[in-house]
PDB file of C-alpha atoms in Angstrom:
ATOM      1  CA  UNK A1167     -14.906  16.799   5.857  1.00 35.00           C
ATOM      2  CA  UNK A1168     -13.451  20.076   7.072  1.00 33.00           C
ATOM      3  CA  UNK A1169     -15.006  23.417   6.109  1.00 32.00           C
ATOM      4  CA  UNK A1170     -11.924  24.490   4.230  1.00 33.00           C
ATOM      5  CA  UNK A1171     -12.340  21.468   2.077  1.00 32.00           C
ATOM      6  CA  UNK A1172     -15.687  22.567   1.058  1.00 27.00           C
ATOM      7  CA  UNK A1173     -14.355  26.026   0.167  1.00 31.00           C
ATOM      8  CA  UNK A1174     -11.661  24.552  -2.008  1.00 34.00           C
ATOM      9  CA  UNK A1175     -14.137  22.193  -3.704  1.00 32.00           C
ATOM     10  CA  UNK A1176     -16.493  25.144  -4.254  1.00 33.00           C
ATOM     11  CA  UNK A1177     -13.642  26.979  -5.986  1.00 34.00           C
ATOM     12  CA  UNK A1178     -13.052  24.123  -8.303  1.00 34.00           C
ATOM     13  CA  UNK A1179     -16.710  23.897  -8.979  1.00 33.00           C
ATOM     14  CA  UNK A1180     -16.923  27.471  -9.912  1.00 32.00           C
ATOM     15  CA  UNK A1181     -14.226  27.195 -12.556  1.00 31.00           C
ATOM     16  CA  UNK A1182     -15.537  23.983 -13.954  1.00 35.00           C
ATOM     17  CA  UNK A1183     -19.274  24.060 -13.327  1.00 33.00           C
ATOM     18  CA  UNK A1184     -20.202  22.440 -16.642  1.00 31.00           C
ATOM     19  CA  UNK A1185     -17.695  19.676 -16.264  1.00 33.00           C
ATOM     20  CA  UNK A1186     -18.680  18.965 -12.762  1.00 36.00           C
ATOM     21  CA  UNK A1187     -22.382  18.399 -13.527  1.00 34.00           C
ATOM     22  CA  UNK A1188     -23.357  15.071 -12.240  1.00 36.00           C
ATOM     23  CA  UNK A1189     -20.488  14.692  -9.707  1.00 39.00           C
ATOM     24  CA  UNK A1190     -21.920  13.056  -6.604  1.00 40.00           C
ATOM     25  CA  UNK A1191     -19.234  13.336  -3.923  1.00 42.00           C
ATOM     26  CA  UNK A1192     -15.859  14.993  -3.560  1.00 44.00           C
ATOM     27  CA  UNK A1193     -13.513  15.315  -0.529  1.00 54.00           C
ATOM     28  CA  UNK A1194     -10.057  16.451   0.205  1.00 55.00           C
ATOM     29  CA  UNK A1195      -7.697  14.621   2.554  1.00 53.00           C
ATOM     30  CA  UNK A1196      -4.324  15.410   3.950  1.00 46.00           C
ATOM     31  CA  UNK A1197      -5.415  18.135   6.265  1.00 45.00           C
ATOM     32  CA  UNK A1198      -5.141  21.937   5.858  1.00 47.00           C
ATOM     33  CA  UNK A1199      -1.376  21.766   6.189  1.00 49.00           C
ATOM     34  CA  UNK A1200      -0.965  19.584   3.179  1.00 55.00           C
ATOM     35  CA  UNK A1201       1.065  21.544   0.571  1.00 73.00           C
ATOM     36  CA  UNK A1202       2.489  18.786  -1.523  1.00 90.00           C
ATOM     37  CA  UNK A1203       1.506  17.790  -5.071  1.00 96.00           C
ATOM     38  CA  UNK A1204      -2.172  17.479  -5.737  1.00 96.00           C
ATOM     39  CA  UNK A1205      -3.265  13.894  -6.573  1.00 97.00           C
ATOM     40  CA  UNK A1206      -6.854  12.913  -7.391  1.00 98.00           C
ATOM     41  CA  UNK A1207      -8.195   9.639  -6.307  1.00 98.00           C
ATOM     42  CA  UNK A1208     -11.278   8.721  -8.378  1.00 98.00           C
ATOM     43  CA  UNK A1209     -13.100   5.849  -6.832  1.00 97.00           C
ATOM     44  CA  UNK A1210     -15.967   3.826  -8.313  1.00 96.00           C
ATOM     45  CA  UNK A1211     -18.069   3.828  -5.180  1.00 95.00           C
ATOM     46  CA  UNK A1212     -17.528   4.396  -1.441  1.00 96.00           C
ATOM     47  CA  UNK A1213     -20.732   2.474  -0.638  1.00 92.00           C
ATOM     48  CA  UNK A1214     -18.577  -0.690  -0.782  1.00 88.00           C
ATOM     49  CA  UNK A1215     -16.436  -1.357   2.372  1.00 87.00           C
ATOM     50  CA  UNK A1216     -13.601  -2.631   0.198  1.00 87.00           C
ATOM     51  CA  UNK A1217     -13.170   0.793  -1.459  1.00 94.00           C
ATOM     52  CA  UNK A1218     -13.387   2.510   1.916  1.00 95.00           C
ATOM     53  CA  UNK A1219     -10.413   0.494   3.014  1.00 92.00           C
ATOM     54  CA  UNK A1220      -8.639   1.325  -0.197  1.00 96.00           C
ATOM     55  CA  UNK A1221      -9.340   5.013   0.323  1.00 97.00           C
ATOM     56  CA  UNK A1222      -8.092   4.816   3.919  1.00 97.00           C
ATOM     57  CA  UNK A1223      -4.851   3.173   2.910  1.00 97.00           C
ATOM     58  CA  UNK A1224      -4.248   5.866   0.162  1.00 98.00           C
ATOM     59  CA  UNK A1225      -5.073   8.584   2.690  1.00 98.00           C
ATOM     60  CA  UNK A1226      -2.513   7.312   5.217  1.00 98.00           C
ATOM     61  CA  UNK A1227       0.177   7.004   2.621  1.00 98.00           C
ATOM     62  CA  UNK A1228      -0.666  10.447   1.216  1.00 98.00           C
ATOM     63  CA  UNK A1229      -0.474  11.968   4.721  1.00 97.00           C
ATOM     64  CA  UNK A1230       2.944  10.280   5.285  1.00 97.00           C
ATOM     65  CA  UNK A1231       4.226  11.490   1.915  1.00 97.00           C
ATOM     66  CA  UNK A1232       2.852  15.063   2.129  1.00 96.00           C
ATOM     67  CA  UNK A1233       0.516  14.550  -0.850  1.00 97.00           C
ATOM     68  CA  UNK A1234      -2.530  16.744  -1.184  1.00 96.00           C
ATOM     69  CA  UNK A1235      -5.076  14.120  -1.881  1.00 97.00           C
ATOM     70  CA  UNK A1236      -8.526  14.872  -3.315  1.00 96.00           C
ATOM     71  CA  UNK A1237     -11.036  11.956  -3.291  1.00 98.00           C
ATOM     72  CA  UNK A1238     -14.076  11.762  -5.588  1.00 98.00           C
ATOM     73  CA  UNK A1239     -16.681   9.065  -5.561  1.00 98.00           C
ATOM     74  CA  UNK A1240     -18.519   8.197  -8.810  1.00 97.00           C
ATOM     75  CA  UNK A1241     -21.293   6.136  -7.043  1.00 96.00           C
ATOM     76  CA  UNK A1242     -20.781   3.533  -9.760  1.00 93.00           C
ATOM     77  CA  UNK A1243     -21.818   5.960 -12.543  1.00 95.00           C
ATOM     78  CA  UNK A1244     -19.491   6.037 -15.542  1.00 96.00           C
ATOM     79  CA  UNK A1245     -20.731   9.483 -16.655  1.00 97.00           C
ATOM     80  CA  UNK A1246     -20.088  10.983 -13.227  1.00 98.00           C
ATOM     81  CA  UNK A1247     -16.568   9.552 -13.225  1.00 98.00           C
ATOM     82  CA  UNK A1248     -15.905  10.914 -16.717  1.00 97.00           C
ATOM     83  CA  UNK A1249     -16.867  14.364 -15.416  1.00 97.00           C
ATOM     84  CA  UNK A1250     -14.601  13.980 -12.388  1.00 97.00           C
ATOM     85  CA  UNK A1251     -11.616  12.907 -14.498  1.00 97.00           C
ATOM     86  CA  UNK A1252     -12.288  15.814 -16.874  1.00 95.00           C
ATOM     87  CA  UNK A1253     -12.107  18.179 -13.875  1.00 94.00           C
ATOM     88  CA  UNK A1254      -8.875  16.673 -12.900  1.00 92.00           C
ATOM     89  CA  UNK A1255      -7.467  17.101 -16.318  1.00 88.00           C
ATOM     90  CA  UNK A1256      -8.434  20.801 -16.298  1.00 85.00           C
ATOM     91  CA  UNK A1257      -6.935  21.599 -12.831  1.00 81.00           C
ATOM     92  CA  UNK A1258      -3.572  21.578 -11.148  1.00 91.00           C
ATOM     93  CA  UNK A1259      -3.508  17.870 -10.683  1.00 96.00           C
ATOM     94  CA  UNK A1260      -0.020  16.325 -10.844  1.00 97.00           C
ATOM     95  CA  UNK A1261      -1.325  12.668 -10.877  1.00 98.00           C
ATOM     96  CA  UNK A1262      -4.570  10.703 -10.979  1.00 98.00           C
ATOM     97  CA  UNK A1263      -5.292   7.396  -9.303  1.00 98.00           C
ATOM     98  CA  UNK A1264      -8.438   5.860 -10.859  1.00 98.00           C
ATOM     99  CA  UNK A1265     -10.539   2.844  -9.859  1.00 97.00           C
ATOM    100  CA  UNK A1266     -12.774   2.762 -13.003  1.00 95.00           C
ATOM    101  CA  UNK A1267     -16.505   2.214 -12.795  1.00 94.00           C
ATOM    102  CA  UNK A1268     -16.170   0.638 -16.253  1.00 92.00           C
ATOM    103  CA  UNK A1269     -12.831  -0.327 -17.719  1.00 90.00           C
ATOM    104  CA  UNK A1270     -13.938   0.551 -21.250  1.00 92.00           C
ATOM    105  CA  UNK A1271     -15.858   3.741 -20.529  1.00 94.00           C
ATOM    106  CA  UNK A1272     -12.892   5.249 -18.682  1.00 95.00           C
ATOM    107  CA  UNK A1273     -10.577   4.892 -21.629  1.00 96.00           C
ATOM    108  CA  UNK A1274     -11.340   8.206 -23.264  1.00 96.00           C
ATOM    109  CA  UNK A1275     -10.986  10.103 -19.963  1.00 96.00           C
ATOM    110  CA  UNK A1276      -7.653   8.504 -19.269  1.00 96.00           C
ATOM    111  CA  UNK A1277      -6.587   9.383 -22.840  1.00 94.00           C
ATOM    112  CA  UNK A1278      -7.289  13.076 -22.051  1.00 93.00           C
ATOM    113  CA  UNK A1279      -5.243  12.895 -18.891  1.00 96.00           C
ATOM    114  CA  UNK A1280      -2.328  11.317 -20.758  1.00 92.00           C
ATOM    115  CA  UNK A1281      -2.595  14.040 -23.469  1.00 92.00           C
ATOM    116  CA  UNK A1282      -2.211  16.593 -20.631  1.00 93.00           C
ATOM    117  CA  UNK A1283       0.946  14.783 -19.426  1.00 94.00           C
ATOM    118  CA  UNK A1284      -0.816  13.751 -16.138  1.00 97.00           C
ATOM    119  CA  UNK A1285       0.430  10.278 -14.951  1.00 97.00           C
ATOM    120  CA  UNK A1286      -2.539   7.888 -14.332  1.00 98.00           C
ATOM    121  CA  UNK A1287      -2.302   4.950 -11.928  1.00 98.00           C
ATOM    122  CA  UNK A1288      -5.198   2.449 -12.184  1.00 97.00           C
ATOM    123  CA  UNK A1289      -6.026   0.686  -8.982  1.00 97.00           C
ATOM    124  CA  UNK A1290      -7.905  -2.644  -8.443  1.00 92.00           C
ATOM    125  CA  UNK A1291      -9.373  -2.437 -12.031  1.00 90.00           C
ATOM    126  CA  UNK A1292      -7.484  -1.711 -15.316  1.00 92.00           C
ATOM    127  CA  UNK A1293      -8.564   0.720 -18.006  1.00 95.00           C
ATOM    128  CA  UNK A1294      -8.874  -0.863 -21.387  1.00 92.00           C
ATOM    129  CA  UNK A1295      -7.129   0.578 -24.479  1.00 92.00           C
ATOM    130  CA  UNK A1296      -5.580   3.392 -22.448  1.00 92.00           C
ATOM    131  CA  UNK A1297      -1.960   4.460 -21.724  1.00 91.00           C
ATOM    132  CA  UNK A1298      -1.581   3.968 -18.021  1.00 96.00           C
ATOM    133  CA  UNK A1299       1.504   4.935 -16.084  1.00 97.00           C
ATOM    134  CA  UNK A1300       0.966   1.822 -13.906  1.00 97.00           C
ATOM    135  CA  UNK A1301      -1.697  -0.680 -12.751  1.00 96.00           C
ATOM    136  CA  UNK A1302      -1.755  -1.970  -9.135  1.00 96.00           C
ATOM    137  CA  UNK A1303      -4.200  -4.756  -8.693  1.00 92.00           C
ATOM    138  CA  UNK A1304      -4.726  -8.077  -6.999  1.00 89.00           C
ATOM    139  CA  UNK A1305      -4.091 -11.260  -9.081  1.00 89.00           C
ATOM    140  CA  UNK A1306      -7.790 -11.673  -9.689  1.00 91.00           C
ATOM    141  CA  UNK A1307      -7.514 -14.651 -12.154  1.00 93.00           C
ATOM    142  CA  UNK A1308      -5.424 -16.609  -9.432  1.00 91.00           C
ATOM    143  CA  UNK A1309      -8.013 -15.525  -6.876  1.00 94.00           C
ATOM    144  CA  UNK A1310     -10.874 -16.872  -9.014  1.00 97.00           C
ATOM    145  CA  UNK A1311      -9.178 -20.239  -9.230  1.00 96.00           C
ATOM    146  CA  UNK A1312      -8.611 -20.312  -5.498  1.00 96.00           C
ATOM    147  CA  UNK A1313     -12.312 -19.558  -4.995  1.00 98.00           C
ATOM    148  CA  UNK A1314     -13.229 -22.480  -7.232  1.00 98.00           C
ATOM    149  CA  UNK A1315     -10.962 -24.873  -5.290  1.00 98.00           C
ATOM    150  CA  UNK A1316     -12.482 -23.721  -1.968  1.00 98.00           C
ATOM    151  CA  UNK A1317     -16.030 -23.996  -3.179  1.00 98.00           C
ATOM    152  CA  UNK A1318     -15.335 -27.466  -4.716  1.00 98.00           C
ATOM    153  CA  UNK A1319     -13.869 -28.657  -1.404  1.00 98.00           C
ATOM    154  CA  UNK A1320     -16.814 -27.385   0.560  1.00 98.00           C
ATOM    155  CA  UNK A1321     -19.263 -29.154  -1.804  1.00 98.00           C
ATOM    156  CA  UNK A1322     -17.431 -32.538  -1.834  1.00 98.00           C
ATOM    157  CA  UNK A1323     -16.376 -31.868  -5.428  1.00 98.00           C
ATOM    158  CA  UNK A1324     -19.965 -32.428  -6.782  1.00 98.00           C
ATOM    159  CA  UNK A1325     -23.185 -30.503  -7.188  1.00 98.00           C
ATOM    160  CA  UNK A1326     -24.599 -27.464  -8.865  1.00 98.00           C
ATOM    161  CA  UNK A1327     -23.502 -23.821  -8.615  1.00 98.00           C
ATOM    162  CA  UNK A1328     -24.797 -20.302  -9.124  1.00 98.00           C
ATOM    163  CA  UNK A1329     -22.221 -17.700 -10.069  1.00 98.00           C
ATOM    164  CA  UNK A1330     -22.962 -14.026  -9.179  1.00 98.00           C
ATOM    165  CA  UNK A1331     -21.019 -11.630 -11.323  1.00 97.00           C
ATOM    166  CA  UNK A1332     -19.805  -8.031 -10.729  1.00 95.00           C
ATOM    167  CA  UNK A1333     -20.228  -4.935 -12.718  1.00 90.00           C
ATOM    168  CA  UNK A1334     -20.068  -5.808 -16.385  1.00 90.00           C
ATOM    169  CA  UNK A1335     -17.076  -4.308 -18.195  1.00 82.00           C
ATOM    170  CA  UNK A1336     -14.859  -4.202 -15.109  1.00 86.00           C
ATOM    171  CA  UNK A1337     -11.558  -6.066 -15.306  1.00 82.00           C
ATOM    172  CA  UNK A1338     -12.075  -7.379 -11.741  1.00 87.00           C
ATOM    173  CA  UNK A1339     -15.303  -9.106 -12.745  1.00 93.00           C
ATOM    174  CA  UNK A1340     -13.828 -10.425 -16.006  1.00 92.00           C
ATOM    175  CA  UNK A1341     -10.653 -11.746 -14.407  1.00 92.00           C
ATOM    176  CA  UNK A1342     -12.329 -13.320 -11.323  1.00 95.00           C
ATOM    177  CA  UNK A1343     -14.969 -14.969 -13.492  1.00 97.00           C
ATOM    178  CA  UNK A1344     -12.411 -16.280 -15.936  1.00 97.00           C
ATOM    179  CA  UNK A1345     -10.326 -17.733 -13.010  1.00 96.00           C
ATOM    180  CA  UNK A1346     -13.334 -19.276 -11.414  1.00 98.00           C
ATOM    181  CA  UNK A1347     -14.571 -20.821 -14.680  1.00 97.00           C
ATOM    182  CA  UNK A1348     -11.086 -22.246 -15.365  1.00 97.00           C
ATOM    183  CA  UNK A1349     -10.812 -23.592 -11.792  1.00 98.00           C
ATOM    184  CA  UNK A1350     -14.260 -25.114 -11.539  1.00 98.00           C
ATOM    185  CA  UNK A1351     -13.790 -26.901 -14.932  1.00 98.00           C
ATOM    186  CA  UNK A1352     -11.355 -29.167 -13.092  1.00 98.00           C
ATOM    187  CA  UNK A1353     -14.186 -30.784 -11.220  1.00 98.00           C
ATOM    188  CA  UNK A1354     -16.407 -32.677 -13.682  1.00 98.00           C
ATOM    189  CA  UNK A1355     -19.152 -33.513 -11.120  1.00 98.00           C
ATOM    190  CA  UNK A1356     -19.795 -29.745 -10.545  1.00 98.00           C
ATOM    191  CA  UNK A1357     -22.080 -27.835 -12.966  1.00 98.00           C
ATOM    192  CA  UNK A1358     -22.601 -24.094 -13.024  1.00 98.00           C
ATOM    193  CA  UNK A1359     -26.351 -23.895 -13.637  1.00 98.00           C
ATOM    194  CA  UNK A1360     -26.759 -20.045 -13.673  1.00 98.00           C
ATOM    195  CA  UNK A1361     -24.631 -16.971 -14.032  1.00 97.00           C
ATOM    196  CA  UNK A1362     -25.958 -13.458 -13.551  1.00 98.00           C
ATOM    197  CA  UNK A1363     -24.618 -10.015 -12.600  1.00 97.00           C
ATOM    198  CA  UNK A1364     -25.539  -8.494  -9.269  1.00 97.00           C
ATOM    199  CA  UNK A1365     -23.226  -5.456  -9.877  1.00 95.00           C
ATOM    200  CA  UNK A1366     -20.979  -6.104  -6.792  1.00 94.00           C
ATOM    201  CA  UNK A1367     -24.036  -4.918  -4.648  1.00 95.00           C
ATOM    202  CA  UNK A1368     -25.450  -6.676  -1.654  1.00 97.00           C
ATOM    203  CA  UNK A1369     -29.047  -5.696  -2.207  1.00 97.00           C
ATOM    204  CA  UNK A1370     -28.881  -6.598  -5.828  1.00 97.00           C
ATOM    205  CA  UNK A1371     -27.460 -10.003  -4.938  1.00 98.00           C
ATOM    206  CA  UNK A1372     -30.300 -10.637  -2.519  1.00 98.00           C
ATOM    207  CA  UNK A1373     -32.881 -10.038  -5.293  1.00 98.00           C
ATOM    208  CA  UNK A1374     -30.880 -11.911  -7.978  1.00 98.00           C
ATOM    209  CA  UNK A1375     -30.250 -14.937  -5.754  1.00 98.00           C
ATOM    210  CA  UNK A1376     -33.728 -15.158  -4.596  1.00 98.00           C
ATOM    211  CA  UNK A1377     -34.887 -15.342  -8.258  1.00 98.00           C
ATOM    212  CA  UNK A1378     -32.230 -17.893  -9.257  1.00 98.00           C
ATOM    213  CA  UNK A1379     -32.954 -20.108  -6.333  1.00 98.00           C
ATOM    214  CA  UNK A1380     -36.646 -20.332  -7.454  1.00 97.00           C
ATOM    215  CA  UNK A1381     -35.442 -21.517 -10.860  1.00 96.00           C
ATOM    216  CA  UNK A1382     -32.638 -23.723  -9.406  1.00 97.00           C
ATOM    217  CA  UNK A1383     -33.790 -25.001  -6.006  1.00 95.00           C
ATOM    218  CA  UNK A1384     -31.220 -27.814  -5.824  1.00 96.00           C
ATOM    219  CA  UNK A1385     -28.017 -25.687  -5.954  1.00 98.00           C
ATOM    220  CA  UNK A1386     -25.448 -26.593  -3.356  1.00 98.00           C
ATOM    221  CA  UNK A1387     -22.804 -23.846  -4.130  1.00 98.00           C
ATOM    222  CA  UNK A1388     -22.762 -20.108  -4.775  1.00 98.00           C
ATOM    223  CA  UNK A1389     -19.688 -18.190  -5.934  1.00 98.00           C
ATOM    224  CA  UNK A1390     -19.930 -14.389  -5.666  1.00 98.00           C
ATOM    225  CA  UNK A1391     -17.260 -12.177  -7.202  1.00 97.00           C
ATOM    226  CA  UNK A1392     -17.180 -10.037  -4.130  1.00 96.00           C
ATOM    227  CA  UNK A1393     -18.175 -10.322  -0.420  1.00 96.00           C
ATOM    228  CA  UNK A1394     -20.965  -7.868  -0.744  1.00 96.00           C
ATOM    229  CA  UNK A1395     -22.806 -10.105  -3.168  1.00 98.00           C
ATOM    230  CA  UNK A1396     -21.857 -13.150  -1.085  1.00 98.00           C
ATOM    231  CA  UNK A1397     -23.572 -11.595   1.875  1.00 98.00           C
ATOM    232  CA  UNK A1398     -26.635 -10.781  -0.184  1.00 98.00           C
ATOM    233  CA  UNK A1399     -26.764 -14.404  -1.293  1.00 98.00           C
ATOM    234  CA  UNK A1400     -26.505 -15.533   2.309  1.00 98.00           C
ATOM    235  CA  UNK A1401     -29.536 -13.309   3.170  1.00 98.00           C
ATOM    236  CA  UNK A1402     -31.467 -14.982   0.315  1.00 98.00           C
ATOM    237  CA  UNK A1403     -30.496 -18.512   1.512  1.00 98.00           C
ATOM    238  CA  UNK A1404     -31.406 -17.887   5.097  1.00 97.00           C
ATOM    239  CA  UNK A1405     -30.695 -20.997   7.235  1.00 97.00           C
ATOM    240  CA  UNK A1406     -29.478 -22.921   4.277  1.00 97.00           C
ATOM    241  CA  UNK A1407     -26.288 -20.763   4.039  1.00 98.00           C
ATOM    242  CA  UNK A1408     -23.348 -22.775   5.299  1.00 97.00           C
ATOM    243  CA  UNK A1409     -25.396 -25.940   5.785  1.00 96.00           C
ATOM    244  CA  UNK A1410     -27.171 -26.942   2.620  1.00 97.00           C
ATOM    245  CA  UNK A1411     -25.502 -24.370   0.371  1.00 98.00           C
ATOM    246  CA  UNK A1412     -21.808 -23.375   0.525  1.00 98.00           C
ATOM    247  CA  UNK A1413     -20.984 -19.775  -0.368  1.00 98.00           C
ATOM    248  CA  UNK A1414     -17.635 -18.380  -1.408  1.00 98.00           C
ATOM    249  CA  UNK A1415     -16.970 -14.678  -1.818  1.00 98.00           C
ATOM    250  CA  UNK A1416     -14.047 -12.400  -2.691  1.00 96.00           C
ATOM    251  CA  UNK A1417     -12.346  -9.393  -1.079  1.00 91.00           C
ATOM    252  CA  UNK A1418     -11.918 -10.358   2.550  1.00 91.00           C
ATOM    253  CA  UNK A1419     -13.924  -7.520   3.979  1.00 89.00           C
ATOM    254  CA  UNK A1420     -14.651  -7.249   7.697  1.00 90.00           C
ATOM    255  CA  UNK A1421     -18.289  -8.389   7.101  1.00 94.00           C
ATOM    256  CA  UNK A1422     -17.077 -11.294   5.032  1.00 96.00           C
ATOM    257  CA  UNK A1423     -14.649 -12.401   7.639  1.00 96.00           C
ATOM    258  CA  UNK A1424     -17.398 -12.200  10.253  1.00 96.00           C
ATOM    259  CA  UNK A1425     -19.659 -14.345   8.131  1.00 98.00           C
ATOM    260  CA  UNK A1426     -16.862 -17.006   7.965  1.00 98.00           C
ATOM    261  CA  UNK A1427     -16.512 -17.057  11.728  1.00 97.00           C
ATOM    262  CA  UNK A1428     -20.352 -17.541  12.066  1.00 96.00           C
ATOM    263  CA  UNK A1429     -20.320 -20.277   9.465  1.00 97.00           C
ATOM    264  CA  UNK A1430     -22.596 -18.702   6.919  1.00 98.00           C
ATOM    265  CA  UNK A1431     -19.751 -17.980   4.508  1.00 98.00           C
ATOM    266  CA  UNK A1432     -17.381 -20.898   3.727  1.00 98.00           C
ATOM    267  CA  UNK A1433     -14.483 -18.838   2.344  1.00 98.00           C
ATOM    268  CA  UNK A1434     -13.474 -15.608   0.789  1.00 97.00           C
ATOM    269  CA  UNK A1435     -10.373 -14.653  -1.260  1.00 96.00           C
ATOM    270  CA  UNK A1436      -8.851 -11.847   0.713  1.00 92.00           C
ATOM    271  CA  UNK A1437      -7.394  -8.957  -1.034  1.00 86.00           C
ATOM    272  CA  UNK A1438      -5.430  -6.161   0.610  1.00 87.00           C
ATOM    273  CA  UNK A1439      -7.340  -2.996  -0.227  1.00 90.00           C
ATOM    274  CA  UNK A1440      -5.379  -0.757   2.093  1.00 92.00           C
ATOM    275  CA  UNK A1441      -2.211  -2.027   0.539  1.00 93.00           C
ATOM    276  CA  UNK A1442      -3.630  -1.240  -2.921  1.00 95.00           C
ATOM    277  CA  UNK A1443      -4.265   2.270  -1.919  1.00 97.00           C
ATOM    278  CA  UNK A1444      -0.880   2.717  -0.257  1.00 97.00           C
ATOM    279  CA  UNK A1445       1.021   1.350  -3.382  1.00 97.00           C
ATOM    280  CA  UNK A1446      -1.144   3.560  -5.600  1.00 98.00           C
ATOM    281  CA  UNK A1447       0.077   6.675  -3.802  1.00 98.00           C
ATOM    282  CA  UNK A1448       3.662   5.467  -3.843  1.00 97.00           C
ATOM    283  CA  UNK A1449       3.505   4.928  -7.599  1.00 98.00           C
ATOM    284  CA  UNK A1450       1.901   8.345  -8.054  1.00 98.00           C
ATOM    285  CA  UNK A1451       4.749  10.081  -6.090  1.00 98.00           C
ATOM    286  CA  UNK A1452       7.376   8.283  -8.090  1.00 97.00           C
ATOM    287  CA  UNK A1453       5.694   9.235 -11.384  1.00 97.00           C
ATOM    288  CA  UNK A1454       5.423  12.918 -10.335  1.00 97.00           C
ATOM    289  CA  UNK A1455       9.165  12.816  -9.458  1.00 97.00           C
ATOM    290  CA  UNK A1456       9.902  11.464 -13.003  1.00 96.00           C
ATOM    291  CA  UNK A1457      11.289   8.193 -11.575  1.00 97.00           C
ATOM    292  CA  UNK A1458      10.793   4.863 -13.344  1.00 95.00           C
ATOM    293  CA  UNK A1459       7.452   3.290 -12.441  1.00 96.00           C
ATOM    294  CA  UNK A1460       6.550  -0.411 -12.857  1.00 96.00           C
ATOM    295  CA  UNK A1461       3.988  -0.996 -15.505  1.00 96.00           C
ATOM    296  CA  UNK A1462       2.047  -3.498 -13.290  1.00 94.00           C
ATOM    297  CA  UNK A1463       2.247  -4.113  -9.576  1.00 94.00           C
ATOM    298  CA  UNK A1464       0.501  -7.363  -8.544  1.00 87.00           C
ATOM    299  CA  UNK A1465      -0.654  -7.753  -4.901  1.00 90.00           C
ATOM    300  CA  UNK A1466      -1.095 -11.233  -3.466  1.00 85.00           C
ATOM    301  CA  UNK A1467      -4.504 -12.748  -2.621  1.00 91.00           C
ATOM    302  CA  UNK A1468      -5.114 -15.423   0.007  1.00 92.00           C
ATOM    303  CA  UNK A1469      -7.939 -17.861   0.498  1.00 95.00           C
ATOM    304  CA  UNK A1470      -9.509 -17.387   3.968  1.00 96.00           C
ATOM    305  CA  UNK A1471     -11.581 -20.115   5.648  1.00 97.00           C
ATOM    306  CA  UNK A1472     -12.540 -20.857   9.275  1.00 96.00           C
ATOM    307  CA  UNK A1473      -9.089 -22.373   9.818  1.00 96.00           C
ATOM    308  CA  UNK A1474      -7.197 -19.154   9.200  1.00 95.00           C
ATOM    309  CA  UNK A1475      -9.776 -16.377   9.595  1.00 95.00           C
ATOM    310  CA  UNK A1476      -8.250 -15.353  12.885  1.00 92.00           C
ATOM    311  CA  UNK A1477      -5.111 -14.291  11.057  1.00 87.00           C
ATOM    312  CA  UNK A1478      -7.076 -11.715   9.057  1.00 83.00           C
ATOM    313  CA  UNK A1479      -9.738 -10.489  11.519  1.00 73.00           C
ATOM    314  CA  UNK A1480      -8.917  -7.284  13.236  1.00 61.00           C
TER     315      UNK A1480
END
């Protein structure tokens, strides 16, 4: 982060100190020469590589479009994100792109932005009961079904499964879980014996999976609603990952693709996080200009296994 960025952030902090209490991270992209409209990108957490790729895609698009992009990281804390969005509503922001920590909790903040006539684009996750300008997201329900089909194929269409769920209240977790449940129901000889949240976090998934394996030692499949949790599950499984127990993740992160190549992860459902970020900026620019904006913009997901991982690895 450049020193000028810190100065500008400090100025914002001085005028909104109370609102900013609890904010964990803030950064400005676009370089010092950026003089275009100010857009705030509020991300749930940059500890997850998926959202780092999303941020980078947004930053590249903002640079190209001349957008003055401010990036804030809520570190998966809803209260922090509410403070960040309140700051955006009080400043000179022309549009906000939000990746909500919690799809319900963000509703009030988005309502305040709408009341201030600031367009709001939700990215990757929707905001429930809120007036959004647009939502750009992967087709998570379809992706969940693809994950179920891949896991069933790896298991020979029979056995028992543990399902690791993401952050409760997020549309991504809800939709991926719904798609997986619908897809796995088509295989009557497969039973889901345990479902538990690990908050989309690798370390949490290691602990959760270790505990669930003690209670369910005979499982032969694990579905994780993102790659970070899948990699935590693989750590818990040790040598059983990819041999005794098949694991399927979601996101198509670089670490996930590497795990497919080494055989510990059977499949992932690849999203296009950089494309999500790019499209979010594109929609924000259109909204600022007063142009018509699509209410929803779906982005295709693709199942990746060892047979096609070379097409996705960089």
